[in-house]
Coordinates of C-alpha atoms in Angstrom, one line a residue:
Chain A
M6 CA -90.0 55.9 12.7
I7 CA -86.1 54.7 11.3
K8 CA -84.9 57.6 14.0
T9 CA -87.9 57.2 16.6
L10 CA -86.3 52.9 16.8
L11 CA -82.5 54.3 16.7
L12 CA -83.1 56.5 19.4
A13 CA -85.3 54.1 21.9
T14 CA -81.8 51.4 21.4
A15 CA -79.6 54.2 22.4
V16 CA -81.7 55.4 25.7
A17 CA -82.0 51.3 26.8
G18 CA -78.3 51.3 26.0
L19 CA -78.1 54.7 28.8
L20 CA -79.9 52.8 31.0
A21 CA -78.5 49.5 30.6
H22 CA -75.4 51.0 31.2
A23 CA -76.7 52.6 34.8
A24 CA -78.0 50.1 36.0
H25 CA -74.8 48.2 35.0
A26 CA -72.6 50.3 36.8
G27 CA -74.6 50.6 39.8
E28 CA -73.8 46.5 40.4
A29 CA -70.4 48.1 41.7
T30 CA -70.9 51.0 45.0
L31 CA -67.8 52.1 46.7
S32 CA -68.8 54.0 50.1
T33 CA -66.5 55.7 52.2
A34 CA -66.8 56.1 56.4
V35 CA -64.7 58.4 59.6
F36 CA -64.3 57.4 61.9
K37 CA -63.0 58.7 65.4
E38 CA -61.0 56.4 67.0
V39 CA -62.6 56.1 71.0
E40 CA -59.7 55.0 74.1
T41 CA -61.8 53.2 76.1
R42 CA -59.7 52.0 79.9
A43 CA -61.6 48.9 81.6
A44 CA -61.4 49.0 85.7
D45 CA -58.4 46.7 85.7
G46 CA -55.7 49.5 83.7
K47 CA -57.1 47.3 79.6
V48 CA -56.8 50.0 77.3
T49 CA -59.7 49.3 74.1
T50 CA -59.9 50.8 71.2
A51 CA -63.0 51.0 69.3
L52 CA -63.9 52.9 66.7
K53 CA -67.3 55.7 66.9
P54 CA -69.0 57.6 63.9
A55 CA -67.0 61.4 63.1
G56 CA -68.6 64.7 62.3
S57 CA -66.5 66.8 64.0
V58 CA -63.0 66.4 64.8
T59 CA -60.8 70.1 67.1
P60 CA -57.0 70.2 65.8
G61 CA -54.7 67.3 66.7
D62 CA -57.8 64.6 66.3
Q63 CA -57.2 60.7 64.6
V64 CA -59.5 59.1 62.7
V65 CA -59.6 56.6 60.5
Y66 CA -61.8 55.9 56.7
V67 CA -62.7 53.5 56.0
L68 CA -63.5 52.2 52.3
T69 CA -65.4 49.4 51.4
Y70 CA -65.7 48.2 47.7
R71 CA -68.7 46.2 46.6
N72 CA -68.9 43.8 43.4
G73 CA -72.1 42.9 43.6
G74 CA -72.1 42.1 39.2
A75 CA -72.4 38.4 38.1
S76 CA -68.8 38.8 37.0
P77 CA -65.8 39.5 38.5
T78 CA -64.4 42.3 37.9
E79 CA -60.3 42.8 37.9
G80 CA -58.6 45.9 37.3
V81 CA -60.1 47.1 40.1
V82 CA -58.3 50.5 41.0
I83 CA -58.7 53.0 44.0
N84 CA -57.4 56.7 44.6
N85 CA -58.1 58.4 47.1
P86 CA -57.2 61.9 48.4
I87 CA -55.7 63.4 50.8
A88 CA -57.8 66.5 51.7
K89 CA -54.9 69.7 52.4
D90 CA -56.3 69.3 56.5
L91 CA -55.4 66.4 57.1
I92 CA -52.3 65.1 57.6
Y93 CA -51.9 61.0 56.2
A94 CA -50.8 58.7 59.6
G95 CA -50.5 55.1 58.0
P96 CA -52.8 52.4 57.2
A97 CA -55.7 50.8 58.7
D98 CA -55.3 47.5 58.2
A99 CA -52.6 45.0 56.6
K100 CA -53.2 45.8 53.0
P101 CA -51.3 49.4 53.2
P102 CA -51.8 52.0 50.1
V103 CA -49.1 52.8 47.8
V104 CA -48.8 57.0 48.1
S105 CA -48.8 60.2 45.9
I106 CA -46.8 63.3 47.0
D107 CA -48.3 64.6 42.9
G108 CA -50.7 62.8 42.3
K109 CA -48.0 60.9 39.8
T110 CA -46.1 59.3 41.0
F111 CA -47.2 56.4 43.3
G112 CA -45.0 54.6 45.5
P113 CA -43.7 52.8 49.4
L114 CA -43.6 56.1 51.2
A115 CA -39.4 55.6 51.7
S116 CA -39.1 55.4 48.0
L117 CA -40.9 58.5 47.5
T118 CA -37.9 62.1 47.2
K119 CA -39.4 65.9 47.4
T120 CA -36.6 68.9 45.9
G121 CA -35.9 70.4 49.1
A122 CA -33.3 73.5 49.1
N123 CA -30.0 71.0 49.0
G124 CA -31.7 69.0 46.3
A125 CA -33.8 65.4 46.6
V126 CA -34.6 65.0 50.3
P127 CA -37.2 62.1 51.3
A128 CA -41.0 63.8 51.3
T129 CA -42.4 63.0 54.1
A130 CA -46.1 61.5 55.6
A131 CA -47.3 65.2 55.6
D132 CA -46.3 65.7 52.1
V133 CA -48.8 62.8 51.2
T134 CA -51.7 64.2 49.4
T135 CA -53.3 61.1 46.8
L136 CA -52.9 57.4 48.5
R137 CA -53.6 54.3 45.7
W138 CA -54.3 50.7 45.8
A139 CA -54.3 48.3 43.5
L140 CA -55.7 45.1 43.7
A141 CA -53.7 42.4 42.7
Q142 CA -56.1 40.0 42.7
P143 CA -60.2 40.2 40.5
V144 CA -63.1 40.3 43.0
P145 CA -64.9 38.0 42.1
A146 CA -69.0 38.1 42.2
G147 CA -71.1 39.1 45.2
G148 CA -67.5 39.7 46.4
E149 CA -66.6 42.4 49.1
V150 CA -63.5 44.8 49.4
Q151 CA -62.1 46.4 52.5
M152 CA -59.3 49.9 52.5
S153 CA -59.0 51.4 56.0
F154 CA -56.6 54.8 56.3
R155 CA -55.3 56.7 59.3
A156 CA -55.3 60.7 59.2
R157 CA -54.4 63.5 61.7
L158 CA -56.5 66.2 62.0
K159 CA -53.8 69.7 61.4
Chain B
M7 CA -52.7 96.0 61.3
R8 CA -51.4 94.4 64.7
H9 CA -48.0 93.7 62.8
L10 CA -45.4 95.5 65.2
N11 CA -46.3 93.9 68.3
A12 CA -43.5 91.3 68.2
I13 CA -40.7 93.7 69.2
F14 CA -41.9 96.1 71.6
A15 CA -43.2 95.6 74.8
E16 CA -42.7 99.6 76.4
K17 CA -41.4 99.2 80.2
P18 CA -39.7 102.8 81.8
T19 CA -35.9 102.1 82.4
A20 CA -34.8 102.5 85.6
A21 CA -31.8 103.2 87.5
R22 CA -32.2 102.4 91.2
G23 CA -30.0 103.0 94.9
A24 CA -27.7 105.2 95.6
V25 CA -27.1 109.4 93.9
A26 CA -25.7 108.9 90.7
A27 CA -23.4 111.1 89.6
A28 CA -23.8 111.9 86.1
C29 CA -27.0 109.8 84.5
V30 CA -27.5 108.6 81.1
L31 CA -29.9 108.0 80.4
T32 CA -30.4 106.0 76.8
A33 CA -34.0 104.9 74.6
A34 CA -32.9 102.0 72.5
L35 CA -36.7 101.5 70.6
V36 CA -37.1 100.4 67.6
C37 CA -39.5 101.3 64.9
A38 CA -39.7 99.3 61.8
P39 CA -42.8 99.6 60.1
G40 CA -43.0 96.8 58.4
V41 CA -42.2 94.5 60.5
A42 CA -44.4 91.2 60.2
K43 CA -45.9 89.8 62.7
A44 CA -45.0 86.1 64.8
Q45 CA -46.7 83.9 64.1
F46 CA -48.1 81.3 66.7
D47 CA -48.3 77.8 66.3
P48 CA -51.9 77.9 66.1
A49 CA -51.4 79.7 62.7
S50 CA -51.1 76.3 61.0
M51 CA -54.1 74.7 62.9
T52 CA -57.3 74.1 60.9
P53 CA -59.2 77.0 61.3
A54 CA -62.5 76.4 63.1
A55 CA -65.6 75.9 61.5
S56 CA -63.8 73.9 58.2
I57 CA -65.3 71.1 56.8
I58 CA -62.7 68.2 56.4
E59 CA -64.2 66.1 53.4
N60 CA -63.4 62.9 51.1
V61 CA -64.4 61.4 48.3
A62 CA -62.1 58.2 47.3
A63 CA -62.8 57.1 43.6
L64 CA -62.9 53.3 41.6
T65 CA -62.0 52.3 38.3
F66 CA -62.6 48.9 36.9
T67 CA -63.2 46.6 34.0
D68 CA -65.5 44.2 33.8
Q69 CA -67.3 42.7 30.8
Y70 CA -68.9 46.3 29.9
G71 CA -64.9 47.5 30.4
R72 CA -62.7 50.2 31.9
Q73 CA -65.5 51.4 34.4
A74 CA -65.7 54.7 36.5
L75 CA -66.9 55.7 40.2
N76 CA -66.7 58.0 43.4
S77 CA -67.4 57.0 46.2
N78 CA -70.6 59.2 48.1
K79 CA -69.0 62.2 50.7
V80 CA -68.3 62.3 54.0
A81 CA -68.5 65.1 56.2
L82 CA -65.9 65.8 58.6
K83 CA -67.0 69.3 60.7
V84 CA -64.3 71.3 62.7
Q85 CA -64.8 71.5 65.7
E86 CA -63.2 75.3 68.1
I87 CA -60.4 74.7 71.0
V88 CA -60.5 77.9 72.1
D89 CA -57.2 79.1 74.6
V90 CA -55.4 81.7 75.2
S91 CA -52.0 82.1 77.0
V92 CA -50.7 85.5 79.2
E93 CA -47.0 86.5 80.1
T94 CA -45.3 88.8 81.6
L95 CA -43.6 91.4 79.6
T96 CA -42.4 93.6 83.2
P97 CA -42.2 90.8 85.8
E98 CA -40.6 93.6 88.4
L99 CA -41.1 97.8 88.0
D100 CA -38.9 99.9 89.8
V101 CA -41.6 102.3 91.7
E102 CA -41.5 105.2 93.7
A103 CA -44.2 105.6 96.6
N104 CA -47.1 107.9 96.0
A105 CA -46.7 107.3 92.2
N106 CA -48.8 107.3 89.7
D107 CA -49.2 105.6 86.0
Q108 CA -46.9 102.5 86.7
R109 CA -46.9 100.1 83.6
L110 CA -46.6 96.8 83.6
A111 CA -46.8 95.1 80.1
F112 CA -48.7 92.2 79.4
R113 CA -48.8 90.1 75.9
I114 CA -51.9 88.7 75.2
R115 CA -52.0 85.7 72.7
N116 CA -54.5 83.1 71.5
L117 CA -53.3 79.5 71.8
G118 CA -57.1 79.0 69.2
N119 CA -57.7 78.0 65.6
G120 CA -61.0 79.7 65.8
R121 CA -60.3 84.3 66.1
E122 CA -62.1 85.4 69.5
A123 CA -61.6 88.7 71.8
F124 CA -60.3 88.3 75.2
D125 CA -61.7 89.5 78.6
L126 CA -59.2 91.5 81.2
S127 CA -59.4 91.5 84.4
F128 CA -56.7 92.0 87.8
E129 CA -56.1 90.9 90.6
H130 CA -53.8 91.6 94.1
I131 CA -52.1 88.6 95.4
D132 CA -51.2 89.2 98.1
D133 CA -48.0 91.8 99.7
D134 CA -46.7 95.3 102.0
F135 CA -49.7 96.6 99.4
D136 CA -52.2 96.8 97.2
P137 CA -51.2 99.0 94.2
E138 CA -54.3 101.9 93.3
A139 CA -56.7 103.1 90.9
C140 CA -55.1 100.5 88.5
R141 CA -57.0 100.6 84.8
I142 CA -56.0 98.1 81.7
I143 CA -54.6 100.4 78.9
V144 CA -55.5 97.9 75.5
D145 CA -52.6 98.5 72.4
W146 CA -55.8 98.1 70.7
D147 CA -53.5 99.4 67.1
G148 CA -50.6 95.8 67.4
D149 CA -48.0 97.9 67.4
G150 CA -46.6 97.3 70.8
R151 CA -46.2 101.2 72.0
L152 CA -49.1 102.9 73.5
D153 CA -50.4 105.8 72.2
M154 CA -53.6 107.3 74.3
T155 CA -55.1 108.7 70.6
K156 CA -55.4 104.9 69.7
D157 CA -54.8 103.1 72.2
R158 CA -58.2 101.9 74.3
V159 CA -58.5 101.6 78.6
S160 CA -60.4 98.2 78.3
S161 CA -61.2 95.1 79.7
T162 CA -61.3 93.1 76.6
T163 CA -58.8 92.5 73.8
P164 CA -59.4 93.1 69.8
V165 CA -60.8 90.5 68.2
L166 CA -56.9 88.0 67.7
A167 CA -56.8 85.5 65.0
P168 CA -55.1 82.2 65.2
G169 CA -51.9 82.8 67.0
E170 CA -52.1 86.7 66.7
S171 CA -50.8 88.1 70.1
V172 CA -51.9 92.4 72.3
V173 CA -50.2 94.2 74.4
A174 CA -52.2 94.6 77.4
W175 CA -51.1 97.1 80.3
V176 CA -51.5 97.4 83.9
S177 CA -51.1 101.0 85.1
C178 CA -52.0 101.8 88.5
H179 CA -50.8 104.6 91.3
I180 CA -48.8 102.9 93.8
P181 CA -49.9 103.9 96.9
E182 CA -48.5 107.3 99.3
N183 CA -47.4 105.3 102.9
A184 CA -45.9 102.3 100.9
R185 CA -42.2 101.9 102.3
L186 CA -39.6 101.1 100.9
G187 CA -38.9 97.5 99.9
A188 CA -42.0 97.1 99.9
L189 CA -43.9 94.6 97.1
G190 CA -46.9 95.3 95.2
R191 CA -48.5 92.6 92.9
I192 CA -50.4 91.8 90.1
R193 CA -51.6 89.2 87.6
L194 CA -53.7 89.8 84.7
R195 CA -56.2 87.4 84.3
A196 CA -57.7 86.2 80.6
F197 CA -60.8 84.6 79.4
P198 CA -63.0 83.5 75.8
T199 CA -65.1 86.8 75.9
A200 CA -68.0 84.3 74.1
L201 CA -67.8 82.6 77.2
R202 CA -68.5 85.7 79.4
N203 CA -72.4 84.8 80.5
G204 CA -71.5 80.8 81.3
A205 CA -68.9 77.6 80.2
T206 CA -71.8 74.3 80.8
V207 CA -71.6 72.1 78.1
S208 CA -73.9 73.9 76.5
D209 CA -73.0 77.2 76.6
M210 CA -70.0 75.8 74.6
S211 CA -71.5 73.9 72.1
K212 CA -72.8 77.1 70.2
A213 CA -70.4 79.3 70.8
G214 CA -67.8 78.7 68.9
N215 CA -66.7 80.5 64.9
G216 CA -69.5 79.9 62.2
G217 CA -71.9 78.1 65.3
V218 CA -69.3 75.2 65.6
F219 CA -68.6 73.8 69.3
M220 CA -65.9 75.2 71.3
V221 CA -63.6 73.3 73.4
F222 CA -61.7 73.9 76.1
G223 CA -57.3 73.8 76.0
P224 CA -55.1 73.1 77.4
N225 CA -54.8 76.3 79.2
L226 CA -58.1 76.9 79.8
R227 CA -58.9 73.4 80.3
G228 CA -56.4 73.4 83.7
G229 CA -57.4 76.9 85.2
T230 CA -61.3 76.6 86.8
A231 CA -64.3 76.1 84.1
G232 CA -66.7 79.9 84.5
T233 CA -67.0 82.8 84.2
N234 CA -64.6 82.9 87.0
G235 CA -61.9 80.9 85.1
G236 CA -59.3 81.8 83.6
V237 CA -55.7 81.3 82.0
T238 CA -53.8 84.7 84.4
S239 CA -50.1 85.9 84.2
P240 CA -47.0 84.8 86.4
P241 CA -46.5 87.8 89.5
A242 CA -45.7 91.4 87.7
T243 CA -43.7 93.1 90.9
Y244 CA -43.7 96.4 91.9
R245 CA -40.6 97.5 94.0
V246 CA -40.5 100.7 96.2
G247 CA -36.9 101.9 95.8
E248 CA -34.9 104.9 96.0
V249 CA -35.8 105.7 91.5
V250 CA -33.5 108.3 90.8
A251 CA -34.9 108.5 87.5
Q252 CA -36.9 106.7 85.8
L253 CA -36.9 107.9 81.7
I254 CA -40.7 106.7 79.7
K255 CA -40.7 106.7 76.0
S256 CA -44.3 107.5 74.3
Q257 CA -45.8 108.4 70.6
Q258 CA -48.0 109.5 68.8
I259 CA -49.3 109.0 65.5
V260 CA -49.7 111.6 63.0
D261 CA -52.5 108.6 61.3
V262 CA -52.7 110.2 57.5
L263 CA -55.3 107.4 56.1
D264 CA -57.4 107.2 59.9
N265 CA -57.1 103.8 59.6
N266 CA -54.5 103.0 62.2
T267 CA -51.6 101.9 60.0
V268 CA -48.1 102.9 59.7
V269 CA -47.5 104.0 56.8
T270 CA -45.1 106.4 54.6
G271 CA -45.1 109.7 55.3
T272 CA -46.8 108.7 58.5
I273 CA -45.2 111.6 61.4
V274 CA -44.8 110.0 64.4
T275 CA -43.8 112.5 67.7
Y276 CA -41.9 110.5 70.9
T277 CA -42.1 111.7 73.6
L278 CA -39.3 111.1 76.4
E279 CA -40.4 112.1 79.7
A280 CA -37.6 111.9 82.3
R281 CA -38.6 111.7 86.1
V282 CA -36.0 112.3 88.5
G283 CA -37.1 110.3 92.5
T284 CA -36.6 111.1 96.2
G285 CA -33.3 108.8 95.4
G286 CA -31.2 111.8 95.0
T287 CA -30.5 113.6 92.2
A288 CA -29.7 113.5 88.9
R289 CA -26.5 115.0 88.0
Q290 CA -25.3 116.2 84.0
A291 CA -28.7 114.1 82.9
Q292 CA -29.3 113.5 79.3
I293 CA -31.5 111.7 77.3
T294 CA -29.7 110.0 74.2
D295 CA -31.8 108.6 71.6
V296 CA -31.7 106.8 67.9
I297 CA -33.3 108.2 65.4
P298 CA -35.2 104.0 64.1
V299 CA -34.6 102.3 61.2
G300 CA -37.1 103.4 59.0
A301 CA -38.2 107.0 60.1
T302 CA -36.0 109.6 58.6
Y303 CA -35.4 112.8 62.7
L304 CA -37.8 116.3 60.9
A305 CA -36.2 119.3 61.6
N306 CA -36.1 121.7 63.9
S307 CA -38.2 119.2 65.8
L308 CA -36.7 117.9 68.8
T309 CA -38.5 120.7 72.3
L310 CA -37.5 119.9 75.7
D311 CA -40.6 121.1 78.5
G312 CA -42.2 122.2 75.1
A313 CA -39.2 124.9 74.1
R314 CA -37.6 124.5 70.9
L315 CA -34.2 123.4 70.9
S316 CA -32.2 124.1 67.6
D317 CA -30.1 121.0 65.7
A318 CA -27.0 122.4 65.6
E319 CA -24.4 122.6 68.5
D320 CA -24.8 125.2 70.3
G321 CA -25.8 127.2 73.1
D322 CA -28.9 125.4 73.6
A323 CA -29.6 121.6 75.1
G324 CA -30.6 119.8 72.6
R325 CA -28.4 118.1 68.4
F326 CA -29.4 116.2 66.5
T327 CA -26.0 114.1 65.6
G328 CA -26.9 112.6 63.0
G329 CA -28.1 109.6 64.3
A330 CA -30.2 110.0 67.2
I331 CA -30.8 112.9 69.2
E332 CA -28.9 114.1 72.1
V333 CA -30.3 116.7 74.8
G334 CA -28.7 117.3 78.1
L335 CA -31.2 117.9 81.0
G336 CA -29.1 119.7 83.8
D337 CA -29.2 118.5 87.7
L338 CA -32.4 117.5 88.1
A339 CA -33.7 117.6 91.7
P340 CA -36.0 114.8 93.2
Q341 CA -39.2 114.6 92.4
S342 CA -39.0 116.8 89.2
S343 CA -39.6 115.4 85.3
R344 CA -38.5 117.0 82.3
T345 CA -40.0 115.9 78.6
V346 CA -38.2 116.2 75.4
T347 CA -40.5 115.8 72.2
F348 CA -38.7 115.2 68.9
K349 CA -40.5 114.3 65.9
V350 CA -39.6 111.2 61.9
R351 CA -41.1 110.7 58.5
I352 CA -41.5 107.3 58.1
N353 CA -39.9 105.8 55.4
A354 CA -40.4 104.8 51.5
T355 CA -37.3 102.4 51.8
G356 CA -37.9 100.8 54.6
K357 CA -33.8 103.1 55.5
N358 CA -32.4 105.3 57.3
Q359 CA -32.0 108.9 54.8

């Protein structure tokens, strides 16, 4: 009987945790930037959902973090690895991530170096393997934060 | 195996003009087994039909502690860019009227990100004469040299990887009545075999590798879409002149593995045909050919018009100098030809022995 109770408590705990984890969501979506030129020559850029691409195309990834819980969250960190066939092409909004070329050391791209044949040389966008956003402010209950970046298909 | 094609496109060497007092024909050809294929930018493009996935990871702290979860996965499918270039390797060739098998060389390169074959066709460009009985020979084994035991009369290239190229020759007969100084011009056209039956949006929607959408790259987009479209080479010109002499080199490989691979120990037979035209007698003609790097001359393999010549410098017309073969042909009358053959063995070390 005691054993059964303990098991039931453990299951309840797991369920509670699972329900809680479901309160926070991170969603990712990918778009193509499509330029249209109006009759007056004005060019407007719109984001259209992307399913297929050809080499050289630029795409925009949009990440949305939503705190669906009842209390604020702190220390929110989002990591986004860059696929090997993509080249990071900069932030698509006013929240630039820090970047890494080895998945360990993060910083602005200009602060990173790599080892070339003749010693350290500045890292380039093509070297970037991971992006990271570390939110300085807590995200209130029900709050939502969006981040986006551009990438180009090799 | 298509790894030799960057280094050589067969082109007969010709001397033109007045009668030459002494005519030395040198075939400056190389055969370096294992030379890497020249790569082109398309090879660094993401291959058609690749899937590019993105998943972001989240960590945060709430009242229960540190939490971690992943985002949903989004995927992009890479479409195929199909494109091709056709380069003219023999922009001009000196020929004589009524000459057979006059070859113009071209290089067809896959500029897309998919594996594709290309249909080939040639067309005459209006000029003094139309070359006759033309056929297209594709360098099927990819070694850049014509060898009819390996290469094919074909109107299609082999399937080429992104960035890969292949040489093709258009071989024509020059009309008997072509006058001195007359020009005959042709160009070679390439079009993706996968779109042979049509190039409408509907045709292209599943024509790419793995059934992905196919889109034209810049060269094909510049052409006329459809089965009559394609990419054409710059013109290649036959010029009818008083050709004194022409030297045509070809090779034949005894394929020990029967898989078109030049391996250590392979015996290659080189044939050097000196053709003298109507331009005059070639006096004291001599053929010199350096043994290719990576190969060793096979002793006593030198022949002239089928008769064996000794390697020593003696009474007969030929000799092996240690690094080259030399055969004296004497005075060659107009419209005659003489044929020299010799054999080499491909070395293990890639060096001369």
